[in-house]
mmCIF file of C-alpha atoms in Angstrom:
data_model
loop_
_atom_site.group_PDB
_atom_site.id
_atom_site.type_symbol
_atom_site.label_atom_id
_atom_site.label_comp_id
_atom_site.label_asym_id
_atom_site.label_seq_id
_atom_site.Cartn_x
_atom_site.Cartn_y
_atom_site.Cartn_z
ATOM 1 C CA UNK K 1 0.741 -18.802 -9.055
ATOM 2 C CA UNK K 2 2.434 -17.436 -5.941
ATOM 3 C CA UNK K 3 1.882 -18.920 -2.644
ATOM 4 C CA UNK K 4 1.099 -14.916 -1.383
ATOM 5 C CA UNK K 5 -1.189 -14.940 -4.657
ATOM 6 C CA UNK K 6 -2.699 -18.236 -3.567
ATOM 7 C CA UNK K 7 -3.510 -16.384 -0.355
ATOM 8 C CA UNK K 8 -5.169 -13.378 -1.816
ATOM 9 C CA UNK K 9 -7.770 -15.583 -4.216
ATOM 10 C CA UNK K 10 -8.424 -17.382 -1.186
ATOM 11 C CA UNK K 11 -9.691 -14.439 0.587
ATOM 12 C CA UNK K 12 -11.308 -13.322 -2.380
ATOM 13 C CA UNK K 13 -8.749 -10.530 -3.273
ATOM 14 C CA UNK K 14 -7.112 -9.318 -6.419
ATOM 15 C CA UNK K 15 -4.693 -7.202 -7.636
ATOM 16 C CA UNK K 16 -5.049 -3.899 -9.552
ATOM 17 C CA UNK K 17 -3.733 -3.238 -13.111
ATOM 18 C CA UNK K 18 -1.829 -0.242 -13.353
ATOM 19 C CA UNK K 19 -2.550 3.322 -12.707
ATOM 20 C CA UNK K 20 -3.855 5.464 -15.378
ATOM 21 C CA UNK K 21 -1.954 8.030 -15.578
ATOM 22 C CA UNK K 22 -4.581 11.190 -16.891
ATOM 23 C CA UNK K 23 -2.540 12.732 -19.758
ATOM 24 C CA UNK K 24 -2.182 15.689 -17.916
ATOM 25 C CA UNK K 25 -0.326 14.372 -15.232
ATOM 26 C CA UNK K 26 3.619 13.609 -15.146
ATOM 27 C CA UNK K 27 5.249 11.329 -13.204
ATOM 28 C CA UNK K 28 8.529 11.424 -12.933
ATOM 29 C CA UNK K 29 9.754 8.819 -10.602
ATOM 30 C CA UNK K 30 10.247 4.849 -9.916
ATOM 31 C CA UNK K 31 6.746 3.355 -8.536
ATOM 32 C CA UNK K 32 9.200 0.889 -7.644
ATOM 33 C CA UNK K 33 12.707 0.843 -7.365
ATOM 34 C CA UNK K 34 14.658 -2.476 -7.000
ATOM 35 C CA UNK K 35 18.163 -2.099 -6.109
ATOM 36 C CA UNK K 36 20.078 -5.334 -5.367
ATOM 37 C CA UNK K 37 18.135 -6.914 -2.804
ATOM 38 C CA UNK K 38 16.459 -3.563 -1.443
ATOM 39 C CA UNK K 39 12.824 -2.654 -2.715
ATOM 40 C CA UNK K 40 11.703 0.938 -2.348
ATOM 41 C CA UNK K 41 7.989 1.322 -3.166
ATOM 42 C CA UNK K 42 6.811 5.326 -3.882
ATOM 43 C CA UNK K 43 3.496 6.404 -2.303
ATOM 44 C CA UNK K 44 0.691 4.581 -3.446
ATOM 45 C CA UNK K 45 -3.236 5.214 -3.160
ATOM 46 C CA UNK K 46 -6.334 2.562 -3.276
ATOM 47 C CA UNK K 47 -6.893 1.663 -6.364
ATOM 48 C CA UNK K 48 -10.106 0.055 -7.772
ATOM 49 C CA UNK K 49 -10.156 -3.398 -9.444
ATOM 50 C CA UNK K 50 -10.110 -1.498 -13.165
ATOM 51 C CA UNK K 51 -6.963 0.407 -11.962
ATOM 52 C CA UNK K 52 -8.493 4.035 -11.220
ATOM 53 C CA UNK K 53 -8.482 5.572 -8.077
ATOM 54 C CA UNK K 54 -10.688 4.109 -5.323
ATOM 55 C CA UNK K 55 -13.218 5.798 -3.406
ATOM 56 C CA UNK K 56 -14.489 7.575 -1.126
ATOM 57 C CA UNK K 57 -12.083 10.757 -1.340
ATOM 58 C CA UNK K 58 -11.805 13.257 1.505
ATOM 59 C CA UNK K 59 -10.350 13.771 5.138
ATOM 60 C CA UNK K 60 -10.640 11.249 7.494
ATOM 61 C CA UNK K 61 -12.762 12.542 10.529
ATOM 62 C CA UNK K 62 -15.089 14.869 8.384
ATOM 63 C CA UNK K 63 -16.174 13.343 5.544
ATOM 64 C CA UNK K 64 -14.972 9.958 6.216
ATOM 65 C CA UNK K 65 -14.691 7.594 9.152
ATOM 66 C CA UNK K 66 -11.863 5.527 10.340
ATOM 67 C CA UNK K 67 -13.535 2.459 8.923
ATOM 68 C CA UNK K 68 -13.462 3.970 5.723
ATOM 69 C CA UNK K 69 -9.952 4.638 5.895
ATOM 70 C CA UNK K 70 -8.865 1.500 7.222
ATOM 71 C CA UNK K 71 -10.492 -0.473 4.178
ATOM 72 C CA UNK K 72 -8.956 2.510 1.930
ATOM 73 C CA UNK K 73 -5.453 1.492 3.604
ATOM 74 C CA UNK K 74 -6.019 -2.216 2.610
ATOM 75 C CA UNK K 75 -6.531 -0.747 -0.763
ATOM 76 C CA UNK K 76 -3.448 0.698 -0.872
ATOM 77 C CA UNK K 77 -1.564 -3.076 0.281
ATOM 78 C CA UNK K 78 -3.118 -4.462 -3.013
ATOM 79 C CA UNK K 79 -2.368 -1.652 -4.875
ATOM 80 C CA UNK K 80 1.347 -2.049 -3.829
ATOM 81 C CA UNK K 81 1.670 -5.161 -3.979
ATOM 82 C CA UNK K 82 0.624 -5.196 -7.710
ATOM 83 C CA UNK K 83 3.226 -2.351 -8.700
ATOM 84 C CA UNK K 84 5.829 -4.130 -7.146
ATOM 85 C CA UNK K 85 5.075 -8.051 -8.783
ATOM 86 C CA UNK K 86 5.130 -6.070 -11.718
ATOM 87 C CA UNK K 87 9.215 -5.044 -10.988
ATOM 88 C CA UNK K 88 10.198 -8.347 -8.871
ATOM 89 C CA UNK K 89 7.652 -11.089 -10.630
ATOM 90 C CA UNK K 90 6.693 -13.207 -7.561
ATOM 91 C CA UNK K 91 5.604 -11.530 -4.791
ATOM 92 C CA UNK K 92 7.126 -14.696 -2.631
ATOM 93 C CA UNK K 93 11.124 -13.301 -3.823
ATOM 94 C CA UNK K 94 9.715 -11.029 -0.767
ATOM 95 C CA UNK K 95 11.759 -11.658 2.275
ATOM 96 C CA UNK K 96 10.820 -8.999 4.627
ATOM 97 C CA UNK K 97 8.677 -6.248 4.824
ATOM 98 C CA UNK K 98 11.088 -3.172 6.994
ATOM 99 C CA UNK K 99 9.603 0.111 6.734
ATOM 100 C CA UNK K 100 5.720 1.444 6.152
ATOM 101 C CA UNK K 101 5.020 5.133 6.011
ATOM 102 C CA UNK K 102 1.653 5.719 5.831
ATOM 103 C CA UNK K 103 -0.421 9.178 5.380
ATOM 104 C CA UNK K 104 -3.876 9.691 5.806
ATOM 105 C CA UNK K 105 -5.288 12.568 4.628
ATOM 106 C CA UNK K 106 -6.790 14.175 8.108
ATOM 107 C CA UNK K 107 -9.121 17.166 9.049
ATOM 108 C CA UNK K 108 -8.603 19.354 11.906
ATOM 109 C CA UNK K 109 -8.367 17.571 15.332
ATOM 110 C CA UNK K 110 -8.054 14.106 13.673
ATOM 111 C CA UNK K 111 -5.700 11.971 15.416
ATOM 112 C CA UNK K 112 -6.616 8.096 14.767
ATOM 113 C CA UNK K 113 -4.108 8.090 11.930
ATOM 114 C CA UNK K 114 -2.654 4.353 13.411
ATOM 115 C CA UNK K 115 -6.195 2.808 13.250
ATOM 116 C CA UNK K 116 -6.875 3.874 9.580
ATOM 117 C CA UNK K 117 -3.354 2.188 8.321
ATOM 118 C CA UNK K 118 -3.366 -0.819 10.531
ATOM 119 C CA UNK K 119 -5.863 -1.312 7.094
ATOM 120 C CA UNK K 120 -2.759 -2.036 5.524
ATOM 121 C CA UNK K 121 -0.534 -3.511 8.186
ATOM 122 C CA UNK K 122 -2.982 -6.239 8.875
ATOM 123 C CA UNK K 123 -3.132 -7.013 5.273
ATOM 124 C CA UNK K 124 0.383 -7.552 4.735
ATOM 125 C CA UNK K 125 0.738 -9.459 8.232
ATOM 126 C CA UNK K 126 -2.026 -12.208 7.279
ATOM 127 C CA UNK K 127 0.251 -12.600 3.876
ATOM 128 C CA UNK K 128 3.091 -12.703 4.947
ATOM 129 C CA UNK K 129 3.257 -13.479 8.876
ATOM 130 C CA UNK K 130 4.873 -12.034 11.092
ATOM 131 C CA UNK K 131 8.558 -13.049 10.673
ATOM 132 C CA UNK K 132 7.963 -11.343 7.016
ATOM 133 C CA UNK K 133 5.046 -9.020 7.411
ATOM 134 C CA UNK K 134 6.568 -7.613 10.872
ATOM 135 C CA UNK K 135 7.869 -4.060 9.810
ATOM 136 C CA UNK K 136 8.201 -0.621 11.147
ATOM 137 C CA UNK K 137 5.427 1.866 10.750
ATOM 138 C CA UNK K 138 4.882 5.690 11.264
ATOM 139 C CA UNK K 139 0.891 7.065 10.727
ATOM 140 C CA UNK K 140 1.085 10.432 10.209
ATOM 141 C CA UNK K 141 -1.881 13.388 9.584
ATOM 142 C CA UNK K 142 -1.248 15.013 6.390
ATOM 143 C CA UNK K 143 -3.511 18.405 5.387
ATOM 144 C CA UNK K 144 -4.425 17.536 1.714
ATOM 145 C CA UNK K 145 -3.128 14.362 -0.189
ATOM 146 C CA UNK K 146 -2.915 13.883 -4.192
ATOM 147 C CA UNK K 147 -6.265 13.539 -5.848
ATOM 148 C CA UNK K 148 -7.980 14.113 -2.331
ATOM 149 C CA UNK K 149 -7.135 10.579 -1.468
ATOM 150 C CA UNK K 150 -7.814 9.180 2.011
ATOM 151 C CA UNK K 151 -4.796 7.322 2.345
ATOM 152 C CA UNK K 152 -1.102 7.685 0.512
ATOM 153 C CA UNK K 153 1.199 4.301 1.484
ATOM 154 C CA UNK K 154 5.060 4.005 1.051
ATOM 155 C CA UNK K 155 7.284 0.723 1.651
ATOM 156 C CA UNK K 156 10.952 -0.484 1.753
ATOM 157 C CA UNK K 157 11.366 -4.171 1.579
ATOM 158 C CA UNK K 158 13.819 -6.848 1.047
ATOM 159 C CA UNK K 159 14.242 -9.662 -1.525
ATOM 160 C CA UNK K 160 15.210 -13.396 -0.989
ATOM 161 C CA UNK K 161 19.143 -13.940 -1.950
#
């Protein structure tokens, strides 16, 4: 076991199994692409501990609060995290965290977008620390999102040599 996985059990977290994809649905695209060094993670939503998608669902300042969303958000970390041990195996070959875009699915008006992903910036910070978890961020109000998720998450990062 990873020491990043030895952190998670500690705090009484796990990660996902993969999504289910519904039959219906196509996905064509990486959920993770590992180039060389260079880790591009596609947007991911919360996922529940069997793999589905996570509630609540809606827009964040009607039918949900930022709370909500920020535990959504941390969701999304796990949920990341997992798709990407999956394509690297140890989630300690991680040597930096650079880039975090994060969407949160926002009614009119809405603008505490940073508060609801600091969900998943804190997450990856107590992992990882600061030299590693520091990383760039936008928080941006999107109209609708997939599946009428709260929160949609995307990543680079950057491997150990």
């Amino acid at each position: 076991m990873s020491d990043i996985e030895r952190r998670l059990a500690a705090m009484g977290l796990e990660l996902p199994p993969p999504f289910p994809v519904p039959s219906h649905l196509s996905l064509p695209f990486d959920v993770v692409q590992v180039d060389g060094l260079r880790v591009l993670a596609s947007g991911h939503g919360p996922q529940a501990a069997d793999g589905s998608l996570a509630g609540p669902f809606g827009k964040l300042g009607a039918e949900l609060t930022v709370e909500e969303g920020y535990r959504a958000a941390r969701l999304v970390a796990l949920s990341m995290l997992a798709s990407i041990k999956r394509s690297i195996g140890d989630l300690d070959r991680i040597r930096r965290w650079h880039r975090v875009f994060g969407m949160v699915n926002s009614a009119p008006g809405f603008a505490q977008q940073p508060g609801v992903i600091n969900g998943f910036s804190d997450l990856i910070l107590e992992l990882y620390g600061r030299e590693r978890g520091g990383h760039t961020r936008s928080a941006v109000g999107m109209a609708e999102l997939p599946f009428h998720m709260p929160v949609e998450i995307e990543a680079e990062l950057s491997l150990m040599p």
